[in-house]
PDB file of C-alpha atoms in Angstrom:
ATOM      1  CA  MET A   1      89.917   4.782  25.791  1.00 39.00           C
ATOM      2  CA  GLY A   2      92.988   3.162  27.248  1.00 38.00           C
ATOM      3  CA  SER A   3      93.523   5.238  30.381  1.00 38.00           C
ATOM      4  CA  ILE A   4      94.270   3.756  33.790  1.00 36.00           C
ATOM      5  CA  ARG A   5      91.517   4.641  36.258  1.00 43.00           C
ATOM      6  CA  ASN A   6      92.183   4.988  39.982  1.00 42.00           C
ATOM      7  CA  VAL A   7      89.857   2.177  40.973  1.00 45.00           C
ATOM      8  CA  ARG A   8      92.020   0.314  43.542  1.00 47.00           C
ATOM      9  CA  PRO A   9      90.890  -3.114  42.307  1.00 47.00           C
ATOM     10  CA  SER A  10      93.255  -5.342  44.237  1.00 44.00           C
ATOM     11  CA  ARG A  11      91.776  -5.295  47.751  1.00 51.00           C
ATOM     12  CA  SER A  12      91.434  -8.965  48.650  1.00 56.00           C
ATOM     13  CA  ASN A  13      88.106  -8.483  50.452  1.00 77.00           C
ATOM     14  CA  GLN A  14      86.330  -7.323  47.323  1.00 94.00           C
ATOM     15  CA  PRO A  15      83.860  -9.912  45.979  1.00 96.00           C
ATOM     16  CA  TRP A  16      85.117  -9.582  42.409  1.00 97.00           C
ATOM     17  CA  ILE A  17      88.655 -10.388  43.545  1.00 97.00           C
ATOM     18  CA  GLU A  18      87.390 -13.372  45.520  1.00 97.00           C
ATOM     19  CA  PHE A  19      85.478 -14.499  42.434  1.00 98.00           C
ATOM     20  CA  LEU A  20      88.578 -14.389  40.230  1.00 97.00           C
ATOM     21  CA  ASP A  21      90.750 -16.095  42.847  1.00 97.00           C
ATOM     22  CA  ASN A  22      88.142 -18.854  43.216  1.00 97.00           C
ATOM     23  CA  GLU A  23      87.948 -19.335  39.441  1.00 97.00           C
ATOM     24  CA  ILE A  24      91.735 -19.651  39.280  1.00 97.00           C
ATOM     25  CA  ALA A  25      91.931 -22.045  42.226  1.00 97.00           C
ATOM     26  CA  ASN A  26      89.010 -24.299  41.328  1.00 97.00           C
ATOM     27  CA  GLY A  27      88.363 -23.925  37.593  1.00 95.00           C
ATOM     28  CA  ASP A  28      89.487 -26.306  34.877  1.00 96.00           C
ATOM     29  CA  PRO A  29      92.982 -25.134  33.801  1.00 95.00           C
ATOM     30  CA  GLN A  30      92.353 -26.420  30.271  1.00 93.00           C
ATOM     31  CA  THR A  31      89.455 -24.053  29.569  1.00 95.00           C
ATOM     32  CA  PRO A  32      89.485 -20.525  28.124  1.00 96.00           C
ATOM     33  CA  ARG A  33      87.412 -19.364  31.103  1.00 97.00           C
ATOM     34  CA  HIS A  34      90.217 -20.325  33.505  1.00 97.00           C
ATOM     35  CA  ALA A  35      92.749 -18.488  31.333  1.00 97.00           C
ATOM     36  CA  MET A  36      90.523 -15.402  31.152  1.00 97.00           C
ATOM     37  CA  ALA A  37      90.233 -15.303  34.953  1.00 98.00           C
ATOM     38  CA  LYS A  38      94.039 -15.478  35.294  1.00 97.00           C
ATOM     39  CA  ILE A  39      94.600 -12.713  32.748  1.00 97.00           C
ATOM     40  CA  PHE A  40      92.019 -10.436  34.354  1.00 97.00           C
ATOM     41  CA  ARG A  41      93.467 -11.054  37.816  1.00 97.00           C
ATOM     42  CA  ARG A  42      97.020 -10.152  36.833  1.00 95.00           C
ATOM     43  CA  SER A  43      96.116  -7.235  34.580  1.00 95.00           C
ATOM     44  CA  LEU A  44      93.118  -4.983  35.261  1.00 94.00           C
ATOM     45  CA  PHE A  45      92.484  -6.482  38.704  1.00 95.00           C
ATOM     46  CA  SER A  46      96.040  -6.586  40.068  1.00 90.00           C
ATOM     47  CA  ALA A  47      97.518  -4.243  42.649  1.00 85.00           C
ATOM     48  CA  ARG A  48      99.450  -2.373  39.942  1.00 84.00           C
ATOM     49  CA  GLY A  49      96.784  -2.569  37.266  1.00 81.00           C
ATOM     50  CA  CYS A  50      97.472  -2.043  33.588  1.00 92.00           C
ATOM     51  CA  LEU A  51      96.118  -0.236  30.576  1.00 94.00           C
ATOM     52  CA  PRO A  52      92.975  -1.763  29.059  1.00 96.00           C
ATOM     53  CA  SER A  53      94.879  -1.827  25.765  1.00 96.00           C
ATOM     54  CA  ASP A  54      97.569  -4.029  27.362  1.00 96.00           C
ATOM     55  CA  ALA A  55      94.933  -6.340  28.848  1.00 97.00           C
ATOM     56  CA  ALA A  56      93.275  -6.627  25.417  1.00 97.00           C
ATOM     57  CA  LEU A  57      96.603  -7.681  23.882  1.00 97.00           C
ATOM     58  CA  GLN A  58      97.102 -10.302  26.600  1.00 97.00           C
ATOM     59  CA  LEU A  59      93.638 -11.763  25.994  1.00 97.00           C
ATOM     60  CA  ASP A  60      94.061 -11.858  22.241  1.00 96.00           C
ATOM     61  CA  SER A  61      97.598 -13.254  22.501  1.00 97.00           C
ATOM     62  CA  TYR A  62      96.371 -16.116  24.690  1.00 97.00           C
ATOM     63  CA  TYR A  63      94.119 -17.255  21.847  1.00 96.00           C
ATOM     64  CA  HIS A  64      96.888 -17.183  19.209  1.00 94.00           C
ATOM     65  CA  ASP A  65      99.912 -18.205  21.314  1.00 96.00           C
ATOM     66  CA  THR A  66      98.428 -20.717  23.776  1.00 95.00           C
ATOM     67  CA  TYR A  67      94.900 -21.849  22.990  1.00 95.00           C
ATOM     68  CA  LEU A  68      95.271 -22.628  19.272  1.00 93.00           C
ATOM     69  CA  PRO A  69      98.688 -24.337  19.571  1.00 94.00           C
ATOM     70  CA  ALA A  70      97.272 -26.552  22.335  1.00 93.00           C
ATOM     71  CA  HIS A  71      94.310 -27.519  20.133  1.00 92.00           C
ATOM     72  CA  PRO A  72      95.674 -27.732  16.559  1.00 91.00           C
ATOM     73  CA  ASP A  73      92.507 -29.458  15.324  1.00 93.00           C
ATOM     74  CA  LEU A  74      90.596 -26.170  15.869  1.00 92.00           C
ATOM     75  CA  LYS A  75      92.243 -24.681  12.800  1.00 88.00           C
ATOM     76  CA  ASP A  76      90.015 -26.895  10.675  1.00 90.00           C
ATOM     77  CA  GLU A  77      86.809 -25.695  12.361  1.00 92.00           C
ATOM     78  CA  ASP A  78      84.723 -22.867  10.872  1.00 92.00           C
ATOM     79  CA  ASP A  79      85.052 -20.763  14.021  1.00 93.00           C
ATOM     80  CA  LYS A  80      88.643 -21.902  14.742  1.00 93.00           C
ATOM     81  CA  GLY A  81      87.749 -22.358  18.406  1.00 94.00           C
ATOM     82  CA  MET A  82      86.812 -18.697  18.732  1.00 95.00           C
ATOM     83  CA  VAL A  83      83.297 -19.346  20.076  1.00 95.00           C
ATOM     84  CA  ALA A  84      84.671 -21.301  23.050  1.00 96.00           C
ATOM     85  CA  PHE A  85      87.337 -18.630  23.583  1.00 97.00           C
ATOM     86  CA  LEU A  86      84.806 -15.787  23.472  1.00 97.00           C
ATOM     87  CA  SER A  87      82.374 -17.696  25.693  1.00 97.00           C
ATOM     88  CA  GLY A  88      85.103 -17.902  28.320  1.00 97.00           C
ATOM     89  CA  LEU A  89      85.920 -14.217  27.947  1.00 98.00           C
ATOM     90  CA  TYR A  90      82.369 -12.868  28.017  1.00 98.00           C
ATOM     91  CA  GLY A  91      81.301 -15.341  30.689  1.00 97.00           C
ATOM     92  CA  VAL A  92      83.934 -13.986  33.067  1.00 98.00           C
ATOM     93  CA  VAL A  93      83.130 -10.373  32.100  1.00 98.00           C
ATOM     94  CA  VAL A  94      79.403 -10.668  32.782  1.00 97.00           C
ATOM     95  CA  ASP A  95      79.888 -12.650  35.998  1.00 98.00           C
ATOM     96  CA  LEU A  96      82.216  -9.899  37.219  1.00 98.00           C
ATOM     97  CA  MET A  97      79.604  -7.261  36.400  1.00 97.00           C
ATOM     98  CA  PHE A  98      77.126  -8.871  38.773  1.00 97.00           C
ATOM     99  CA  LEU A  99      79.675  -8.225  41.541  1.00 98.00           C
ATOM    100  CA  ILE A 100      81.123  -4.806  40.657  1.00 98.00           C
ATOM    101  CA  PRO A 101      78.875  -1.937  41.876  1.00 97.00           C
ATOM    102  CA  TYR A 102      77.047  -0.037  39.162  1.00 97.00           C
ATOM    103  CA  HIS A 103      78.895   3.188  39.993  1.00 95.00           C
ATOM    104  CA  HIS A 104      82.381   1.659  40.400  1.00 96.00           C
ATOM    105  CA  GLY A 105      85.175   2.717  38.049  1.00 95.00           C
ATOM    106  CA  LEU A 106      85.966  -0.892  37.178  1.00 96.00           C
ATOM    107  CA  GLN A 107      82.758  -1.054  35.138  1.00 97.00           C
ATOM    108  CA  TYR A 108      84.118   1.707  32.925  1.00 96.00           C
ATOM    109  CA  THR A 109      87.507  -0.008  32.793  1.00 96.00           C
ATOM    110  CA  VAL A 110      85.962  -3.201  31.422  1.00 97.00           C
ATOM    111  CA  ILE A 111      84.050  -1.137  28.845  1.00 97.00           C
ATOM    112  CA  ASP A 112      87.425   0.367  27.894  1.00 97.00           C
ATOM    113  CA  LEU A 113      88.778  -3.173  27.485  1.00 97.00           C
ATOM    114  CA  LEU A 114      85.960  -4.109  25.102  1.00 97.00           C
ATOM    115  CA  TYR A 115      86.728  -0.977  23.085  1.00 96.00           C
ATOM    116  CA  GLU A 116      90.386  -1.955  22.899  1.00 97.00           C
ATOM    117  CA  LEU A 117      89.535  -5.463  21.699  1.00 97.00           C
ATOM    118  CA  ARG A 118      87.626  -3.852  18.834  1.00 95.00           C
ATOM    119  CA  ASN A 119      90.673  -1.780  17.973  1.00 95.00           C
ATOM    120  CA  LEU A 120      92.811  -4.874  17.370  1.00 95.00           C
ATOM    121  CA  PRO A 121      93.450  -5.891  13.740  1.00 93.00           C
ATOM    122  CA  PRO A 122      90.127  -7.263  12.411  1.00 88.00           C
ATOM    123  CA  LYS A 123      89.720 -11.027  12.168  1.00 90.00           C
ATOM    124  CA  GLU A 124      86.840 -12.896  10.554  1.00 92.00           C
ATOM    125  CA  ILE A 125      85.384 -16.294  11.453  1.00 92.00           C
ATOM    126  CA  LYS A 126      82.330 -18.265  10.403  1.00 92.00           C
ATOM    127  CA  VAL A 127      79.651 -18.868  13.049  1.00 91.00           C
ATOM    128  CA  GLY A 128      76.424 -20.643  12.153  1.00 86.00           C
ATOM    129  CA  GLY A 129      77.252 -20.360   8.477  1.00 89.00           C
ATOM    130  CA  LYS A 130      77.718 -16.584   8.644  1.00 92.00           C
ATOM    131  CA  ILE A 131      80.956 -14.641   8.330  1.00 94.00           C
ATOM    132  CA  CYS A 132      81.431 -12.240  11.226  1.00 93.00           C
ATOM    133  CA  GLN A 133      84.187 -10.152  12.728  1.00 94.00           C
ATOM    134  CA  ILE A 134      85.324 -11.120  16.208  1.00 94.00           C
ATOM    135  CA  TYR A 135      84.856  -8.614  19.038  1.00 94.00           C
ATOM    136  CA  GLU A 136      82.694  -6.578  16.647  1.00 92.00           C
ATOM    137  CA  GLU A 137      79.740  -8.489  15.198  1.00 91.00           C
ATOM    138  CA  GLU A 138      79.980 -12.061  16.457  1.00 91.00           C
ATOM    139  CA  PRO A 139      76.913 -13.364  18.352  1.00 93.00           C
ATOM    140  CA  VAL A 140      78.694 -14.670  21.454  1.00 95.00           C
ATOM    141  CA  LEU A 141      78.318 -11.564  23.624  1.00 95.00           C
ATOM    142  CA  GLU A 142      74.577 -11.438  22.935  1.00 94.00           C
ATOM    143  CA  LEU A 143      74.106 -15.149  23.652  1.00 94.00           C
ATOM    144  CA  THR A 144      76.164 -14.938  26.844  1.00 95.00           C
ATOM    145  CA  MET A 145      74.205 -11.961  28.162  1.00 94.00           C
ATOM    146  CA  LYS A 146      70.848 -13.582  27.392  1.00 93.00           C
ATOM    147  CA  GLU A 147      71.846 -16.797  29.160  1.00 95.00           C
ATOM    148  CA  LYS A 148      73.087 -14.921  32.223  1.00 94.00           C
ATOM    149  CA  TRP A 149      69.909 -12.810  32.342  1.00 93.00           C
ATOM    150  CA  VAL A 150      67.669 -15.879  32.307  1.00 91.00           C
ATOM    151  CA  VAL A 151      69.636 -17.753  34.963  1.00 93.00           C
ATOM    152  CA  ASN A 152      70.172 -14.795  37.295  1.00 93.00           C
ATOM    153  CA  ASN A 153      66.866 -12.922  37.014  1.00 91.00           C
ATOM    154  CA  PRO A 154      66.232 -12.188  40.696  1.00 92.00           C
ATOM    155  CA  THR A 155      63.405 -13.754  42.681  1.00 88.00           C
ATOM    156  CA  ASP A 156      62.072 -12.995  46.162  1.00 87.00           C
ATOM    157  CA  ASP A 157      62.505 -16.553  47.404  1.00 86.00           C
ATOM    158  CA  GLY A 158      64.987 -17.416  50.114  1.00 86.00           C
ATOM    159  CA  ASP A 159      66.905 -15.714  52.885  1.00 91.00           C
ATOM    160  CA  PRO A 160      66.375 -11.910  53.015  1.00 92.00           C
ATOM    161  CA  GLU A 161      70.116 -11.262  52.762  1.00 94.00           C
ATOM    162  CA  GLU A 162      70.361 -13.483  49.690  1.00 94.00           C
ATOM    163  CA  VAL A 163      67.346 -11.778  48.111  1.00 94.00           C
ATOM    164  CA  GLU A 164      68.959  -8.390  48.701  1.00 95.00           C
ATOM    165  CA  ARG A 165      72.238  -9.628  47.203  1.00 95.00           C
ATOM    166  CA  ARG A 166      70.423 -10.805  44.071  1.00 96.00           C
ATOM    167  CA  TRP A 167      68.660  -7.483  43.543  1.00 96.00           C
ATOM    168  CA  LEU A 168      71.810  -5.442  44.104  1.00 97.00           C
ATOM    169  CA  ALA A 169      73.637  -7.677  41.623  1.00 97.00           C
ATOM    170  CA  TRP A 170      70.833  -7.039  39.111  1.00 97.00           C
ATOM    171  CA  VAL A 171      71.418  -3.297  39.413  1.00 98.00           C
ATOM    172  CA  ASN A 172      75.131  -3.801  38.780  1.00 98.00           C
ATOM    173  CA  VAL A 173      74.787  -5.980  35.687  1.00 97.00           C
ATOM    174  CA  SER A 174      71.968  -3.820  34.292  1.00 97.00           C
ATOM    175  CA  ALA A 175      74.213  -0.765  34.461  1.00 98.00           C
ATOM    176  CA  PHE A 176      76.851  -2.703  32.540  1.00 97.00           C
ATOM    177  CA  ALA A 177      74.267  -3.748  29.939  1.00 97.00           C
ATOM    178  CA  ALA A 178      73.262  -0.095  29.592  1.00 98.00           C
ATOM    179  CA  ARG A 179      76.897   0.852  29.033  1.00 98.00           C
ATOM    180  CA  CYS A 180      77.235  -1.851  26.368  1.00 97.00           C
ATOM    181  CA  ILE A 181      74.175  -0.460  24.585  1.00 97.00           C
ATOM    182  CA  GLU A 182      75.412   3.134  24.836  1.00 97.00           C
ATOM    183  CA  ALA A 183      78.883   2.155  23.604  1.00 96.00           C
ATOM    184  CA  GLY A 184      77.472   0.431  20.517  1.00 95.00           C
ATOM    185  CA  PHE A 185      78.525  -3.092  21.525  1.00 95.00           C
ATOM    186  CA  ALA A 186      74.896  -4.226  21.188  1.00 94.00           C
ATOM    187  CA  ASP A 187      74.152  -2.520  17.861  1.00 93.00           C
ATOM    188  CA  HIS A 188      74.193  -5.849  16.045  1.00 91.00           C
ATOM    189  CA  PHE A 189      71.917  -7.582  18.572  1.00 92.00           C
ATOM    190  CA  GLU A 190      68.519  -8.679  17.265  1.00 88.00           C
ATOM    191  CA  ASP A 191      66.938  -6.207  19.716  1.00 88.00           C
ATOM    192  CA  SER A 192      69.182  -4.731  22.383  1.00 92.00           C
ATOM    193  CA  THR A 193      66.280  -2.888  24.046  1.00 94.00           C
ATOM    194  CA  ILE A 194      64.027  -5.835  24.972  1.00 93.00           C
ATOM    195  CA  ILE A 195      65.377  -6.382  28.490  1.00 94.00           C
ATOM    196  CA  PRO A 196      65.845  -2.648  29.276  1.00 96.00           C
ATOM    197  CA  CYS A 197      62.249  -1.866  28.306  1.00 97.00           C
ATOM    198  CA  MET A 198      60.941  -4.871  30.267  1.00 96.00           C
ATOM    199  CA  ASP A 199      62.807  -3.737  33.381  1.00 97.00           C
ATOM    200  CA  ILE A 200      61.798  -0.090  32.994  1.00 98.00           C
ATOM    201  CA  SER A 201      58.162  -1.155  32.608  1.00 98.00           C
ATOM    202  CA  LYS A 202      58.402  -3.382  35.666  1.00 97.00           C
ATOM    203  CA  ALA A 203      59.754  -0.496  37.734  1.00 97.00           C
ATOM    204  CA  LEU A 204      57.507   2.311  36.492  1.00 98.00           C
ATOM    205  CA  GLU A 205      54.255   0.617  35.455  1.00 97.00           C
ATOM    206  CA  GLU A 206      53.803  -1.939  38.248  1.00 96.00           C
ATOM    207  CA  GLU A 207      53.156  -1.291  41.924  1.00 93.00           C
ATOM    208  CA  HIS A 208      55.744  -2.581  44.393  1.00 93.00           C
ATOM    209  CA  PRO A 209      55.798  -2.162  48.185  1.00 92.00           C
ATOM    210  CA  PRO A 210      58.644  -0.071  49.641  1.00 92.00           C
ATOM    211  CA  GLY A 211      61.811  -2.062  50.155  1.00 92.00           C
ATOM    212  CA  ILE A 212      64.962  -3.335  48.508  1.00 94.00           C
ATOM    213  CA  LYS A 213      63.174  -4.813  45.473  1.00 95.00           C
ATOM    214  CA  ARG A 214      61.365  -1.565  44.683  1.00 95.00           C
ATOM    215  CA  ASN A 215      64.502   0.521  45.176  1.00 96.00           C
ATOM    216  CA  CYS A 216      66.552  -1.757  42.935  1.00 97.00           C
ATOM    217  CA  LEU A 217      63.910  -1.910  40.202  1.00 97.00           C
ATOM    218  CA  ILE A 218      63.758   1.887  40.133  1.00 98.00           C
ATOM    219  CA  ARG A 219      67.548   2.152  40.111  1.00 98.00           C
ATOM    220  CA  VAL A 220      67.768  -0.325  37.226  1.00 98.00           C
ATOM    221  CA  ALA A 221      65.253   1.764  35.280  1.00 98.00           C
ATOM    222  CA  VAL A 222      67.047   5.059  35.877  1.00 98.00           C
ATOM    223  CA  GLN A 223      70.432   3.550  34.961  1.00 98.00           C
ATOM    224  CA  TYR A 224      69.059   2.352  31.626  1.00 98.00           C
ATOM    225  CA  ILE A 225      67.518   5.766  30.989  1.00 98.00           C
ATOM    226  CA  MET A 226      70.502   7.864  32.061  1.00 98.00           C
ATOM    227  CA  ILE A 227      73.147   5.738  30.354  1.00 98.00           C
ATOM    228  CA  ALA A 228      71.373   4.303  27.309  1.00 98.00           C
ATOM    229  CA  GLY A 229      68.301   6.523  27.047  1.00 97.00           C
ATOM    230  CA  THR A 230      69.335   8.001  23.713  1.00 97.00           C
ATOM    231  CA  LYS A 231      69.772   4.575  22.114  1.00 96.00           C
ATOM    232  CA  ILE A 232      66.513   3.247  23.609  1.00 97.00           C
ATOM    233  CA  CYS A 233      64.590   6.322  22.458  1.00 97.00           C
ATOM    234  CA  ARG A 234      66.027   6.074  18.952  1.00 95.00           C
ATOM    235  CA  ALA A 235      65.261   2.351  18.685  1.00 95.00           C
ATOM    236  CA  LYS A 236      61.700   2.472  19.995  1.00 96.00           C
ATOM    237  CA  ILE A 237      60.459   5.926  18.972  1.00 95.00           C
ATOM    238  CA  GLY A 238      62.625   6.997  16.054  1.00 93.00           C
ATOM    239  CA  ARG A 239      60.772   9.838  14.351  1.00 88.00           C
ATOM    240  CA  GLY A 240      57.475   8.817  15.908  1.00 87.00           C
ATOM    241  CA  LYS A 241      55.693   8.318  12.588  1.00 89.00           C
ATOM    242  CA  THR A 242      54.371   4.752  12.856  1.00 95.00           C
ATOM    243  CA  GLU A 243      51.612   3.534  15.169  1.00 95.00           C
ATOM    244  CA  GLU A 244      54.138   1.435  17.068  1.00 95.00           C
ATOM    245  CA  GLN A 245      56.405   4.451  17.539  1.00 95.00           C
ATOM    246  CA  GLN A 246      53.445   6.530  18.739  1.00 95.00           C
ATOM    247  CA  ARG A 247      52.642   3.881  21.338  1.00 96.00           C
ATOM    248  CA  TRP A 248      56.225   4.073  22.563  1.00 97.00           C
ATOM    249  CA  LEU A 249      55.942   7.868  22.709  1.00 96.00           C
ATOM    250  CA  GLU A 250      52.987   7.522  25.072  1.00 96.00           C
ATOM    251  CA  LYS A 251      54.904   5.006  27.135  1.00 97.00           C
ATOM    252  CA  TRP A 252      57.902   7.343  27.238  1.00 97.00           C
ATOM    253  CA  LYS A 253      55.693  10.152  28.540  1.00 97.00           C
ATOM    254  CA  SER A 254      54.079   7.944  31.195  1.00 97.00           C
ATOM    255  CA  TRP A 255      57.500   6.717  32.359  1.00 98.00           C
ATOM    256  CA  ALA A 256      58.750  10.284  32.703  1.00 97.00           C
ATOM    257  CA  GLU A 257      55.628  11.310  34.628  1.00 96.00           C
ATOM    258  CA  LYS A 258      56.077   8.368  36.999  1.00 97.00           C
ATOM    259  CA  LEU A 259      59.689   9.385  37.630  1.00 97.00           C
ATOM    260  CA  LEU A 260      58.593  12.934  38.436  1.00 96.00           C
ATOM    261  CA  GLU A 261      55.936  11.580  40.789  1.00 96.00           C
ATOM    262  CA  LEU A 262      58.497   9.414  42.581  1.00 96.00           C
ATOM    263  CA  ALA A 263      60.894  12.355  42.920  1.00 95.00           C
ATOM    264  CA  GLU A 264      58.218  14.708  44.271  1.00 93.00           C
ATOM    265  CA  GLN A 265      56.968  12.163  46.804  1.00 91.00           C
ATOM    266  CA  ASN A 266      60.464  12.268  48.312  1.00 81.00           C
ATOM    267  CA  GLU A 267      60.025   8.801  49.850  1.00 87.00           C
ATOM    268  CA  LEU A 268      63.102   7.218  48.302  1.00 91.00           C
ATOM    269  CA  GLU A 269      66.612   7.250  49.714  1.00 87.00           C
ATOM    270  CA  PRO A 270      68.371  10.573  48.923  1.00 83.00           C
ATOM    271  CA  GLY A 271      70.816   9.155  46.382  1.00 92.00           C
ATOM    272  CA  LEU A 272      68.057   7.350  44.509  1.00 96.00           C
ATOM    273  CA  THR A 273      65.823  10.413  44.499  1.00 95.00           C
ATOM    274  CA  SER A 274      68.548  12.445  42.795  1.00 95.00           C
ATOM    275  CA  GLU A 275      69.036   9.684  40.202  1.00 96.00           C
ATOM    276  CA  VAL A 276      65.286   9.637  39.546  1.00 97.00           C
ATOM    277  CA  ARG A 277      65.314  13.399  38.952  1.00 96.00           C
ATOM    278  CA  GLU A 278      68.257  13.059  36.586  1.00 97.00           C
ATOM    279  CA  ALA A 279      66.549  10.263  34.656  1.00 98.00           C
ATOM    280  CA  HIS A 280      63.389  12.364  34.358  1.00 97.00           C
ATOM    281  CA  GLY A 281      65.465  15.233  32.985  1.00 97.00           C
ATOM    282  CA  THR A 282      67.042  12.891  30.449  1.00 97.00           C
ATOM    283  CA  MET A 283      63.647  11.722  29.206  1.00 97.00           C
ATOM    284  CA  VAL A 284      62.348  15.281  28.895  1.00 96.00           C
ATOM    285  CA  ALA A 285      65.466  16.393  27.032  1.00 96.00           C
ATOM    286  CA  LEU A 286      65.120  13.536  24.536  1.00 96.00           C
ATOM    287  CA  GLN A 287      61.425  14.216  23.782  1.00 95.00           C
ATOM    288  CA  PRO A 288      60.768  17.817  24.929  1.00 94.00           C
ATOM    289  CA  HIS A 289      57.637  18.287  22.805  1.00 91.00           C
ATOM    290  CA  LEU A 290      55.796  15.762  24.996  1.00 91.00           C
ATOM    291  CA  PHE A 291      55.969  17.981  28.066  1.00 88.00           C
ATOM    292  CA  LYS A 292      54.427  21.347  28.857  1.00 74.00           C
ATOM    293  CA  PHE A 293      56.271  23.719  31.151  1.00 60.00           C
ATOM    294  CA  LYS A 294      54.846  26.564  33.209  1.00 48.00           C
ATOM    295  CA  ARG A 295      56.739  29.851  33.114  1.00 43.00           C
TER     296      ARG A 295
END
């Protein structure tokens, strides 16, 4: 990790830049969220950019050099104010991921940042009576993602342009969630595969009329499979010995067959069709014994 990517993040017309600028202009300056927005804007999202490792140091230094000194009473709390700090950090991160396209380099840059935070000297806090290591095992990222998923789960109500915006944002944040799973950031979650499997099932087991919703549901499914397929397969199927694992094997096979059907129908947009084929190949490669091939 730690490399600068040529992502050109500073164009003022980009929605993620507008989001950060709005947070800085209108947010409460006393909150960690406001500070996180300022640090992101001047580091990873500035015209010059910076290394994710440098941005990680700036974020961590804010907590020790600014936040704690301004709230000395936090030193007596079990979590030492870290939950509020992390809520601000992860809240900004996830909100940005709704806006940054699923294929944009900035998604990888933010994943790099989360890696770099984990590489900082380990620090332990107590949350809910349990000792945990910040950036590594604390529950705040999981709670933040669950809250954002519930609030932002797209619906078909409203103006068509707004509906399309919601579904495209769902693709973006789902790709980020897949990258978090693949990177191991969700290994300590109670079950990091619940939402991915729900969304894959919705895309590949339910019937949806052609349109933006169908396209986005399929794209969400293939992103989860291509990016985090190995982790999902391992979590749900394992060695395939239990009845539950056998049921997931059958589901895995039916998902792969549906992807092949979608690809062969050739009714999707070209870019999506190629992603569907790639996702099908990933599923076959992970469980090859499920599929018979003609020579």
